[in-house]
mmCIF file of N, CA and C in Angstrom:
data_model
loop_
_atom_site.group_PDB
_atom_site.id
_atom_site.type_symbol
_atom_site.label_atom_id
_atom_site.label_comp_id
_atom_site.label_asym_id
_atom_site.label_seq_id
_atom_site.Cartn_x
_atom_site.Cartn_y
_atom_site.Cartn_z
ATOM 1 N N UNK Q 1 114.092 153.490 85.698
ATOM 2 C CA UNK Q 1 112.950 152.723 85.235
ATOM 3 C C UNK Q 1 113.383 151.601 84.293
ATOM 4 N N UNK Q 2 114.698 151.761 83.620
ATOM 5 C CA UNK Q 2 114.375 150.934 82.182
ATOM 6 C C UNK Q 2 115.250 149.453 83.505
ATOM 7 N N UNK Q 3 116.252 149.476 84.314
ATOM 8 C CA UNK Q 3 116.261 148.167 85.261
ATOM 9 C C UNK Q 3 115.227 147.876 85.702
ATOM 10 N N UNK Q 4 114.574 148.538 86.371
ATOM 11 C CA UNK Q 4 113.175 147.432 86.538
ATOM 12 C C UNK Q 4 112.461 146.514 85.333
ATOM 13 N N UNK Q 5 112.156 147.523 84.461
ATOM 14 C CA UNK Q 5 112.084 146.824 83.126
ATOM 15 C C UNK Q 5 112.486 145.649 82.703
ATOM 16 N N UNK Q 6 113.896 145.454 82.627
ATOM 17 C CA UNK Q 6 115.085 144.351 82.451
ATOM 18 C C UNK Q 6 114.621 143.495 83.105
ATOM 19 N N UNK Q 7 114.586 143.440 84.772
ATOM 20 C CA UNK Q 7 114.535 142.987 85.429
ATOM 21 C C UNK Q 7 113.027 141.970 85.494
ATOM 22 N N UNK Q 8 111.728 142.476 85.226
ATOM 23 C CA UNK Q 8 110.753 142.323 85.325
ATOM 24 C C UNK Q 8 110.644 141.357 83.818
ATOM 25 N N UNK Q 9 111.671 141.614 82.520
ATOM 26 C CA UNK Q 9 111.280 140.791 81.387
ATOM 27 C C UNK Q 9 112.037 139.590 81.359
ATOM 28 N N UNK Q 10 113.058 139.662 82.614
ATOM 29 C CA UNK Q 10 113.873 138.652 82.738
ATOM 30 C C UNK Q 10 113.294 137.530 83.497
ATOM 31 N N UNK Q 11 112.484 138.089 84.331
ATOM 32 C CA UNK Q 11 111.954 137.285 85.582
ATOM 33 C C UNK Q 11 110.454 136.411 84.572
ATOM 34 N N UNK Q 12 110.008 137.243 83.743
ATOM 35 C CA UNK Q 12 108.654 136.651 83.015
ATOM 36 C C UNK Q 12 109.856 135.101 81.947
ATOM 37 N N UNK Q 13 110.890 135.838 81.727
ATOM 38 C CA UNK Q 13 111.705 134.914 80.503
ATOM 39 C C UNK Q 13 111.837 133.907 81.735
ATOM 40 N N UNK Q 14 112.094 133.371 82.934
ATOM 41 C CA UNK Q 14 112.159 132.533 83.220
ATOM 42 C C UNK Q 14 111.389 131.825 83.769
ATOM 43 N N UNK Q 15 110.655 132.377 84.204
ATOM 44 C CA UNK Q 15 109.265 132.083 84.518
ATOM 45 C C UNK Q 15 108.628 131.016 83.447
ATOM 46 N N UNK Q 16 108.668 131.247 82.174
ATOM 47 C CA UNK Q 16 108.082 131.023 81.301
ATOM 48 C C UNK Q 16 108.985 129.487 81.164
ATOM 49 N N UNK Q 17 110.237 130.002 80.902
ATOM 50 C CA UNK Q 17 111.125 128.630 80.204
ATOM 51 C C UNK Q 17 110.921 127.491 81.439
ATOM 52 N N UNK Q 18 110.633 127.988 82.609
ATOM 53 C CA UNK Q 18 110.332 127.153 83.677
ATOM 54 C C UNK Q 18 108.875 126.640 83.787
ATOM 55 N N UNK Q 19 107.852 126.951 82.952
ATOM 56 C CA UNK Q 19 106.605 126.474 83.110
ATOM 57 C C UNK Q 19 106.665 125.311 81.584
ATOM 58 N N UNK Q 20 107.457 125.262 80.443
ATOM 59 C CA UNK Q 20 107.636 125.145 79.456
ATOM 60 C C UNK Q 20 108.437 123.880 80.005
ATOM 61 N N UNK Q 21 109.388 123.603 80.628
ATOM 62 C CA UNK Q 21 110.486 122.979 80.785
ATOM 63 C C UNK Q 21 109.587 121.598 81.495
ATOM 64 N N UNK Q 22 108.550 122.153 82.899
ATOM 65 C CA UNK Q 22 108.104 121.254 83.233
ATOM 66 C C UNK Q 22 106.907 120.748 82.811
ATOM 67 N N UNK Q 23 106.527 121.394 81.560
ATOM 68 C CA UNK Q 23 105.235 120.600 80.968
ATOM 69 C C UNK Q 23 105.650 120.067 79.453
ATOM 70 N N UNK Q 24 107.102 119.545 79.507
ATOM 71 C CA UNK Q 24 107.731 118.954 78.191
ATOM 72 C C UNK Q 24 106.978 117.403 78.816
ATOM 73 N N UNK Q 25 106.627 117.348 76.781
ATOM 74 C CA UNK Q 25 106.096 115.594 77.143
ATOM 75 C C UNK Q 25 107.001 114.625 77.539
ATOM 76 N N UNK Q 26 106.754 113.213 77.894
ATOM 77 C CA UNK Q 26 107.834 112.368 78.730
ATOM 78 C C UNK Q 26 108.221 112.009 77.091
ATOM 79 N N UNK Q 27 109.439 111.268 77.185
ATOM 80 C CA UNK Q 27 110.409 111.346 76.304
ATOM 81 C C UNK Q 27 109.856 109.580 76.183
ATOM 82 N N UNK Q 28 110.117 108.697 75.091
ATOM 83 C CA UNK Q 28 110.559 107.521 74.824
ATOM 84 C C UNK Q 28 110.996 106.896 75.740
ATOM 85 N N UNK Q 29 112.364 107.125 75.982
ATOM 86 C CA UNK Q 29 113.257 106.497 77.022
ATOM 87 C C UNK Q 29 112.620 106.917 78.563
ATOM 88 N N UNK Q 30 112.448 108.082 78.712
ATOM 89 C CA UNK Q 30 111.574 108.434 80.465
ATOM 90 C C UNK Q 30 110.378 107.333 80.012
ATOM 91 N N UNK Q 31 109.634 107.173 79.562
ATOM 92 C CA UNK Q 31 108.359 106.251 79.593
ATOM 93 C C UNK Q 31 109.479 104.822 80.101
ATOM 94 N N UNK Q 32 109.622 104.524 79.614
ATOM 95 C CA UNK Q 32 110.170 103.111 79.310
ATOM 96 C C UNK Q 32 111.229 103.208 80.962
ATOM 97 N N UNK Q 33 112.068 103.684 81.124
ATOM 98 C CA UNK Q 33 112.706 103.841 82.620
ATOM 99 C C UNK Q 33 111.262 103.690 83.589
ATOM 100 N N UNK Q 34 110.739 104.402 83.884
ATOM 101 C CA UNK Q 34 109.893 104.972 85.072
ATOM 102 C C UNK Q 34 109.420 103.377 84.581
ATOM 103 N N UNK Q 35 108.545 103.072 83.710
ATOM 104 C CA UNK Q 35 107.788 101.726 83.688
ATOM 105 C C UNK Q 35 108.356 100.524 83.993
ATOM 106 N N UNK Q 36 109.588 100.563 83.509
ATOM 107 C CA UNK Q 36 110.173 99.591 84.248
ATOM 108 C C UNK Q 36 110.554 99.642 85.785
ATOM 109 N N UNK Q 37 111.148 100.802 86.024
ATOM 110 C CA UNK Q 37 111.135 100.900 87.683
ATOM 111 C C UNK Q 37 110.081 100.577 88.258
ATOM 112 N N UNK Q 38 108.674 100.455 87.791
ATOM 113 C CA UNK Q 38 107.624 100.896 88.517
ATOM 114 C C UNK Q 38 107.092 99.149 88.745
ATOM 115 N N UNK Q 39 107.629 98.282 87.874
ATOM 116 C CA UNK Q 39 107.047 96.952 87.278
ATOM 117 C C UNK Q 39 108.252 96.270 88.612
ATOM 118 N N UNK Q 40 109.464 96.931 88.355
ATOM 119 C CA UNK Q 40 110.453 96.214 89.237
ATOM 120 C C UNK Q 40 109.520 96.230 90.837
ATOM 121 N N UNK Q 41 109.499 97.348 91.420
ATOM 122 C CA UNK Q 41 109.323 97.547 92.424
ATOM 123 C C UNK Q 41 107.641 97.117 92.869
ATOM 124 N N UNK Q 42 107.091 96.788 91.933
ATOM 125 C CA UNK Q 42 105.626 95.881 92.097
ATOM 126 C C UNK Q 42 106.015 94.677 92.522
ATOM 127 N N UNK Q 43 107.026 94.140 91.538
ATOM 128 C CA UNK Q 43 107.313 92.318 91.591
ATOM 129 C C UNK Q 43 107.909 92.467 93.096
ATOM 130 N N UNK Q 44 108.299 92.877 93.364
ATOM 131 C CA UNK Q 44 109.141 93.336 95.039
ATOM 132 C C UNK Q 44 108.260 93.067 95.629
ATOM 133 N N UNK Q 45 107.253 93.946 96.154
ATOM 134 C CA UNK Q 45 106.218 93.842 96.764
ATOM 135 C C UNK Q 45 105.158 92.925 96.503
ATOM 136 N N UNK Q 46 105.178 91.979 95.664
ATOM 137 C CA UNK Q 46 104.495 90.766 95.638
ATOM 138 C C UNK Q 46 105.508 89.995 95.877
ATOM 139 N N UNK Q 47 106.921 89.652 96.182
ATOM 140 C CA UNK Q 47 107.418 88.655 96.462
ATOM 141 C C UNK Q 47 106.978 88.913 97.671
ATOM 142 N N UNK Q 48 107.504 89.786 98.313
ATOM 143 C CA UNK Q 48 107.306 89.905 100.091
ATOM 144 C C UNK Q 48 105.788 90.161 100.216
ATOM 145 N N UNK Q 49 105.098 90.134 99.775
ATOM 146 C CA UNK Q 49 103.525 90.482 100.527
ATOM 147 C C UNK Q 49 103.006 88.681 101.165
ATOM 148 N N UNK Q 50 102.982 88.929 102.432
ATOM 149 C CA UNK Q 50 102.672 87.619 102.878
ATOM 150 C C UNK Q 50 100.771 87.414 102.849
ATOM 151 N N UNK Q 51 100.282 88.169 101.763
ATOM 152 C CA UNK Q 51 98.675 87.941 101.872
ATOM 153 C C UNK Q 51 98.539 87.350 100.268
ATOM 154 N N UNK Q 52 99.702 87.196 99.720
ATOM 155 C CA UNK Q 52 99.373 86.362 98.020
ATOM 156 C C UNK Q 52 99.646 85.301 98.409
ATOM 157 N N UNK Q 53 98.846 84.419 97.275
ATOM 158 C CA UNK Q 53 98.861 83.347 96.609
ATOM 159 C C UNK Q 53 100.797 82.348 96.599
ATOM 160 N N UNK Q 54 100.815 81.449 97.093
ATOM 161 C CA UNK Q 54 101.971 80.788 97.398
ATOM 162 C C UNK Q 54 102.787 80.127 95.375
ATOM 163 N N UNK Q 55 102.241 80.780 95.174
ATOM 164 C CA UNK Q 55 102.680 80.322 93.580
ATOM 165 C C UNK Q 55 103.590 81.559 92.944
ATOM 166 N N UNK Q 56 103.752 82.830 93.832
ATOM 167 C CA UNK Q 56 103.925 83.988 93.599
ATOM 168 C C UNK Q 56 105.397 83.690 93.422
ATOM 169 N N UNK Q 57 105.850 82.714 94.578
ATOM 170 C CA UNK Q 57 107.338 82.430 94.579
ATOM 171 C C UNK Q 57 107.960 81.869 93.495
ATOM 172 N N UNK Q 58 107.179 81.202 92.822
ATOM 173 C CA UNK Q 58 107.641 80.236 91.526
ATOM 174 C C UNK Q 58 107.657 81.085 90.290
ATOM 175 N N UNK Q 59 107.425 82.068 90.169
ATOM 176 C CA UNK Q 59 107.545 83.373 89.381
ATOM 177 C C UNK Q 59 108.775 83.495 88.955
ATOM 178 N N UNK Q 60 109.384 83.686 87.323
ATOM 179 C CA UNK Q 60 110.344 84.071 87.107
ATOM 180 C C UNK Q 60 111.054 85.245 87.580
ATOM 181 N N UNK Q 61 112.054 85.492 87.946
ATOM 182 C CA UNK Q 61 112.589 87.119 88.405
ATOM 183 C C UNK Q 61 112.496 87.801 87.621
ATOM 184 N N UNK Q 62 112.088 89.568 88.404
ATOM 185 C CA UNK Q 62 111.583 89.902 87.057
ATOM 186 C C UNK Q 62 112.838 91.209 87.667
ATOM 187 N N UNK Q 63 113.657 91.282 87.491
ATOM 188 C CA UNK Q 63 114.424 92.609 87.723
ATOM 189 C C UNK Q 63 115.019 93.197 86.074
ATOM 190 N N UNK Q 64 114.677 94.165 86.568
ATOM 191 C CA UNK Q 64 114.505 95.218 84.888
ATOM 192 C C UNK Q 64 115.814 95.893 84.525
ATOM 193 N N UNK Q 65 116.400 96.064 83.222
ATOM 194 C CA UNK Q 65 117.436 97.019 83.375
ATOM 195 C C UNK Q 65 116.963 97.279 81.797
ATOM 196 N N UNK Q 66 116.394 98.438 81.498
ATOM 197 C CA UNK Q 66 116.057 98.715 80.231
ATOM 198 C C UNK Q 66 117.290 98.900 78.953
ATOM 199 N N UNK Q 67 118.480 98.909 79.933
ATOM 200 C CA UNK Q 67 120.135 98.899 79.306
ATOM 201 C C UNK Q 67 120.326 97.674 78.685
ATOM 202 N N UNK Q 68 119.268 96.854 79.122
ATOM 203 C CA UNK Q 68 120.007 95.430 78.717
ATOM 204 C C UNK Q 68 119.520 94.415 77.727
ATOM 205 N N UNK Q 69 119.970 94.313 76.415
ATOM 206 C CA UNK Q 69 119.308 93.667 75.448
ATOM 207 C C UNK Q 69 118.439 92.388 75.596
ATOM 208 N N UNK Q 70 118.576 91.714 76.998
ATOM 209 C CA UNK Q 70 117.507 90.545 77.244
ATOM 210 C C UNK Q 70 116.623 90.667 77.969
ATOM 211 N N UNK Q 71 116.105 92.129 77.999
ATOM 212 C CA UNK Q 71 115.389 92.597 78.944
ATOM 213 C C UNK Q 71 113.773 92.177 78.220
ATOM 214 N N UNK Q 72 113.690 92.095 76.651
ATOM 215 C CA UNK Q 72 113.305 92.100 75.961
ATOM 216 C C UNK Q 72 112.673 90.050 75.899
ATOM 217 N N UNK Q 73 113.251 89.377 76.191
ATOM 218 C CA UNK Q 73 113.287 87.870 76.558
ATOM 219 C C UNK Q 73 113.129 87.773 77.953
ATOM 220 N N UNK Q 74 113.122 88.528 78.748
ATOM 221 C CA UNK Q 74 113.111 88.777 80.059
ATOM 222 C C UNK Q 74 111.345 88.630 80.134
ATOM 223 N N UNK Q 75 110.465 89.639 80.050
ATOM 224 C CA UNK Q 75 109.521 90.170 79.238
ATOM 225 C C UNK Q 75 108.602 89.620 78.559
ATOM 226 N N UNK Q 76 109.361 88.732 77.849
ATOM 227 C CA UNK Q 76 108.501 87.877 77.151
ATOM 228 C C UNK Q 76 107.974 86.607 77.852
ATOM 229 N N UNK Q 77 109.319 85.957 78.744
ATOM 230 C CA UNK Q 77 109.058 85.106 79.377
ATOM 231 C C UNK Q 77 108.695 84.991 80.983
ATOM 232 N N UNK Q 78 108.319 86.233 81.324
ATOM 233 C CA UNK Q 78 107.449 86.536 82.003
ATOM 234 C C UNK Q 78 105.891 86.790 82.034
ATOM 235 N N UNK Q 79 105.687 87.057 81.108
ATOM 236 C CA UNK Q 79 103.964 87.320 80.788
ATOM 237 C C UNK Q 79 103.606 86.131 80.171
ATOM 238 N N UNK Q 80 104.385 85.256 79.099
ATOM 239 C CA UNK Q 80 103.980 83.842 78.977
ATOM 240 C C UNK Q 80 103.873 82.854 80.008
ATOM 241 N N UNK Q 81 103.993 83.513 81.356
ATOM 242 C CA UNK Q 81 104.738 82.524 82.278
ATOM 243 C C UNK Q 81 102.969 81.827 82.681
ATOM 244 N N UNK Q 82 102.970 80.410 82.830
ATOM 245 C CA UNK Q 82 101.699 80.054 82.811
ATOM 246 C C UNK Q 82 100.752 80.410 84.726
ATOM 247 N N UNK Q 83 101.777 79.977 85.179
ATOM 248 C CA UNK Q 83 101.494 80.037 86.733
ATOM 249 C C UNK Q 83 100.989 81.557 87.188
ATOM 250 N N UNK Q 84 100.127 81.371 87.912
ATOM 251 C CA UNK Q 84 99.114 82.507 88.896
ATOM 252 C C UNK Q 84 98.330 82.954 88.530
ATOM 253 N N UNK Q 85 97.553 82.463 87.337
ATOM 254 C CA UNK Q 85 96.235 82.918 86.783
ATOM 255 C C UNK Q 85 95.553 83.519 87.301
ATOM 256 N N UNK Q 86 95.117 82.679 88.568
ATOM 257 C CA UNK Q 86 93.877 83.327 89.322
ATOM 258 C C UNK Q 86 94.102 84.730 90.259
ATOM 259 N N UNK Q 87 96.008 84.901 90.390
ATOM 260 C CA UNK Q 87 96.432 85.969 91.664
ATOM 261 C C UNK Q 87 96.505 87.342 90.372
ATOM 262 N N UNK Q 88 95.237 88.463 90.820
ATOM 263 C CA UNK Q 88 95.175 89.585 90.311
ATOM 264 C C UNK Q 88 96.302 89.887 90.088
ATOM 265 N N UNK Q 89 96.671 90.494 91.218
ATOM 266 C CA UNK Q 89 98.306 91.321 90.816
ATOM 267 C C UNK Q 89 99.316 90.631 90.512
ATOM 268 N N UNK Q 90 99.214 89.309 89.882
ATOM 269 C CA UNK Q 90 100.084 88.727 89.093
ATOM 270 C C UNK Q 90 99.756 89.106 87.248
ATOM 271 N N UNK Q 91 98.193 89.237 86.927
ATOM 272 C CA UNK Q 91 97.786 89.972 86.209
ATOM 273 C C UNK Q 91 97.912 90.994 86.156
ATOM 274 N N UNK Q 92 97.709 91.873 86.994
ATOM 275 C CA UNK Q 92 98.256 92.930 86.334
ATOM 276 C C UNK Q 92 99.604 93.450 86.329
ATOM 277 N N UNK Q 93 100.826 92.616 87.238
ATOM 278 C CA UNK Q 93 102.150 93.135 86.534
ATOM 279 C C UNK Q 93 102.063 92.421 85.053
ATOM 280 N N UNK Q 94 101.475 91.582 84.783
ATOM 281 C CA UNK Q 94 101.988 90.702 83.517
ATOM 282 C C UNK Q 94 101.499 92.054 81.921
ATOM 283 N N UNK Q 95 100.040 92.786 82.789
ATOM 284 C CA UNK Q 95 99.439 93.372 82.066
ATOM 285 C C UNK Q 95 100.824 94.333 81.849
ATOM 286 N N UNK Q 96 101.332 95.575 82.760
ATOM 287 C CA UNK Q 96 102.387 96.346 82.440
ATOM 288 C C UNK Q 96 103.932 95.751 82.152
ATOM 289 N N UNK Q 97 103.725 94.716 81.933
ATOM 290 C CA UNK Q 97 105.185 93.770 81.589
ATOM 291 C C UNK Q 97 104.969 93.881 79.857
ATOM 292 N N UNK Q 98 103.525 93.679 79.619
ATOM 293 C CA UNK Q 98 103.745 93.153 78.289
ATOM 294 C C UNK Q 98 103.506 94.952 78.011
ATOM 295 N N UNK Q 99 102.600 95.831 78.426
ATOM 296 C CA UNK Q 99 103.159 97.232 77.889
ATOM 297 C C UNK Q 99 104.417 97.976 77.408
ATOM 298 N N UNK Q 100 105.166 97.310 78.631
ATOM 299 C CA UNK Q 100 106.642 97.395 78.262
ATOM 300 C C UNK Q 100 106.980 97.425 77.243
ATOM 301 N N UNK Q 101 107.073 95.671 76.996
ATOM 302 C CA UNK Q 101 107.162 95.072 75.900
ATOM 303 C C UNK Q 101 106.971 95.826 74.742
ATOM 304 N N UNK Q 102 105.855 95.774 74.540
ATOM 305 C CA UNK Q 102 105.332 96.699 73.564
ATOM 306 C C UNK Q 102 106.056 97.847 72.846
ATOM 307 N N UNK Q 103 106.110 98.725 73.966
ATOM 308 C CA UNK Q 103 106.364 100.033 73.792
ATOM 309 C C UNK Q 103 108.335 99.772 73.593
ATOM 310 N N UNK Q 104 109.065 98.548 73.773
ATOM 311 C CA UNK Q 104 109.972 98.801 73.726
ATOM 312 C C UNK Q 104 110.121 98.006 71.975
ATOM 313 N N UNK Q 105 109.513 97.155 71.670
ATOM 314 C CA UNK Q 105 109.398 96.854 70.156
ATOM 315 C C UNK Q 105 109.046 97.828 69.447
ATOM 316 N N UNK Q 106 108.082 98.525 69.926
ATOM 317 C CA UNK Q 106 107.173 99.144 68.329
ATOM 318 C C UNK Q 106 107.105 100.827 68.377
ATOM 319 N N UNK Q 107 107.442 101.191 69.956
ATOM 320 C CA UNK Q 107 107.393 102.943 69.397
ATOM 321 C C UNK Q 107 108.651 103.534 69.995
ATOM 322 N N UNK Q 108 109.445 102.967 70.901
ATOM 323 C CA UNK Q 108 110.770 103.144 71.175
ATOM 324 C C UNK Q 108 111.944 102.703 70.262
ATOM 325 N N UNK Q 109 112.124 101.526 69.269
ATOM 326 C CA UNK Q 109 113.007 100.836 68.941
ATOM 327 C C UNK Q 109 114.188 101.545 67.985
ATOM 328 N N UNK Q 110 113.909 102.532 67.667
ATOM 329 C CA UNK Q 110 114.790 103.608 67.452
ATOM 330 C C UNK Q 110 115.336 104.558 68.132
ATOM 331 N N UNK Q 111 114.786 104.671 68.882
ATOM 332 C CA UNK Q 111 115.659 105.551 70.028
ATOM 333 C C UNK Q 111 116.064 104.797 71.157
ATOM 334 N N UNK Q 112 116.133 103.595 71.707
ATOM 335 C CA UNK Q 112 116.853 102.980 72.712
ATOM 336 C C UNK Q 112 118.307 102.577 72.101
ATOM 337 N N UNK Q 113 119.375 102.663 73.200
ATOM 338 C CA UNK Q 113 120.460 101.911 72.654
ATOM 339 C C UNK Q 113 121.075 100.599 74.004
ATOM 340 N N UNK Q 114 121.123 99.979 73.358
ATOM 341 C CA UNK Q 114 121.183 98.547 74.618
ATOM 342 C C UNK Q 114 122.443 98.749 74.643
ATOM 343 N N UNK Q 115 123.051 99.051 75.912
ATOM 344 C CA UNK Q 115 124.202 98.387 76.630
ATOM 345 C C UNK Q 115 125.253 97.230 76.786
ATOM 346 N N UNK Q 116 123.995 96.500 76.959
ATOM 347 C CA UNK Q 116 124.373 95.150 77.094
ATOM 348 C C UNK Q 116 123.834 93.760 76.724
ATOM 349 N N UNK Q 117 124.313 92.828 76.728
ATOM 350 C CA UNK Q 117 123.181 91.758 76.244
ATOM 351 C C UNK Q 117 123.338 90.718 77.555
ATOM 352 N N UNK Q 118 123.850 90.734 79.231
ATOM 353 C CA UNK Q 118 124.017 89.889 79.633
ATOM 354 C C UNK Q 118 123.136 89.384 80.517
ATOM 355 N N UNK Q 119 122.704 88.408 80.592
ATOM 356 C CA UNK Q 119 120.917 87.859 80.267
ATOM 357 C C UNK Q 119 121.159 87.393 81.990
ATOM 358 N N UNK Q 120 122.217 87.058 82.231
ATOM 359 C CA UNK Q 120 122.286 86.606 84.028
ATOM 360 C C UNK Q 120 122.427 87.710 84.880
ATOM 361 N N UNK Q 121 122.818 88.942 84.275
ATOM 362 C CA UNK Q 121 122.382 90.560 85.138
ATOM 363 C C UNK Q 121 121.192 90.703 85.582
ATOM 364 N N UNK Q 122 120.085 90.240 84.940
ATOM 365 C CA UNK Q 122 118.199 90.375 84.911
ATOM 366 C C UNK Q 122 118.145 89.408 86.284
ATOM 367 N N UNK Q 123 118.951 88.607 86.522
ATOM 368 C CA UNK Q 123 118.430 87.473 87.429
ATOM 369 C C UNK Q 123 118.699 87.636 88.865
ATOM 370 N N UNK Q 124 119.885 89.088 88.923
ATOM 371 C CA UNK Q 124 120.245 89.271 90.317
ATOM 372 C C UNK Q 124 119.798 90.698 90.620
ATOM 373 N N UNK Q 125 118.638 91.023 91.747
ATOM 374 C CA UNK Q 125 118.495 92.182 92.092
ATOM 375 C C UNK Q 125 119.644 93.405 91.954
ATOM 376 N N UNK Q 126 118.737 94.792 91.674
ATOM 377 C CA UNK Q 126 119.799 95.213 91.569
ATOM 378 C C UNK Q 126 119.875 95.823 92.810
ATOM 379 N N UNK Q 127 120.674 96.332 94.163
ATOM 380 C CA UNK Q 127 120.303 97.261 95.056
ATOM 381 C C UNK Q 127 120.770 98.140 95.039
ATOM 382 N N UNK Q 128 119.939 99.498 95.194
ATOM 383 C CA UNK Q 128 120.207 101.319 94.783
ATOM 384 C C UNK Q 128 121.294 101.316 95.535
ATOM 385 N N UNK Q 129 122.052 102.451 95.736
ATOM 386 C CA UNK Q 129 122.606 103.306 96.905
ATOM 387 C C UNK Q 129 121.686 103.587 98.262
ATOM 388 N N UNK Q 130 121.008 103.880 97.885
ATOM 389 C CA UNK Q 130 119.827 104.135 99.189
ATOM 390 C C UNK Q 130 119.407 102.700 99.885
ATOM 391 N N UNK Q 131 119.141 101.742 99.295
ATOM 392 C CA UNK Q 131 119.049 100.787 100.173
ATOM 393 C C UNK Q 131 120.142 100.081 100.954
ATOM 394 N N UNK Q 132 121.427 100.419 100.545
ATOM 395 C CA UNK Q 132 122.506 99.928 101.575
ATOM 396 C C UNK Q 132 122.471 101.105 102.615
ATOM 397 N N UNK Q 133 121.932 102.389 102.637
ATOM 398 C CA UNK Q 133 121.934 103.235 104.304
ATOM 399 C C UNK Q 133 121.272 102.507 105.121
#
């Protein structure tokens, strides 16, 4: 009896650290990754969407690397950018561009550590592993 026991308080102990593990809040840095991935892969799909607004092209590049200290000028001069007023989803990446922003000035800025500062990395896509299969 007392292995079953063991067995049965072992299985609740992981059980538990496994319900615990996946309802940990997102971290600083996970916010700020995922948002930027998520902003990258929008601007993607508005370059190629052939149903926007022809001004979409004149858009600064917006490729993200949250590693990179001009990501931050990147960011800035993207949501100031005057062109596409009227194209929604140019509003609203600008809307989660400047969230970014935000969140990378005022509630992250202690816990990020920049990599790098090289400001012509932002300007060339980056492509995964998965997109060269």
């Amino acid at each position: 009896k007392l292995p079953t026991m063991k067995m049965l308080l072992l299985l609740v102990a992981l059980l538990s650290s496994a319900l615990l593990a996946s309802s940990a809040p997102p971290t600083c840095y996970s916010r700020v990754l995922s948002l930027s991935k998520e902003i990258t892969e929008s601007f993607k799909e508005l370059q190629t969407s052939k149903t926007v607004d022809s001004c979409v092209q004149t858009l600064p590049r917006l490729y993200l690397d949250i590693h990179n200290y001009c990501i931050l000028a990147k960011l800035r001069d993207f949501v100031a950018y005057p062109g596409c007023d009227r194209v929604v989803e140019v509003n609203e990446l600008k809307e989660k561009a400047r969230s970014l922003y935000t969140i990378l000035i005022s509630y992250c800025r202690r816990d990020l550590v920049f990599l790098t500062d090289d400001c012509n990395a932002l300007e060339i896509p980056i492509s995964s592993p998965i997109e060269h299969s």
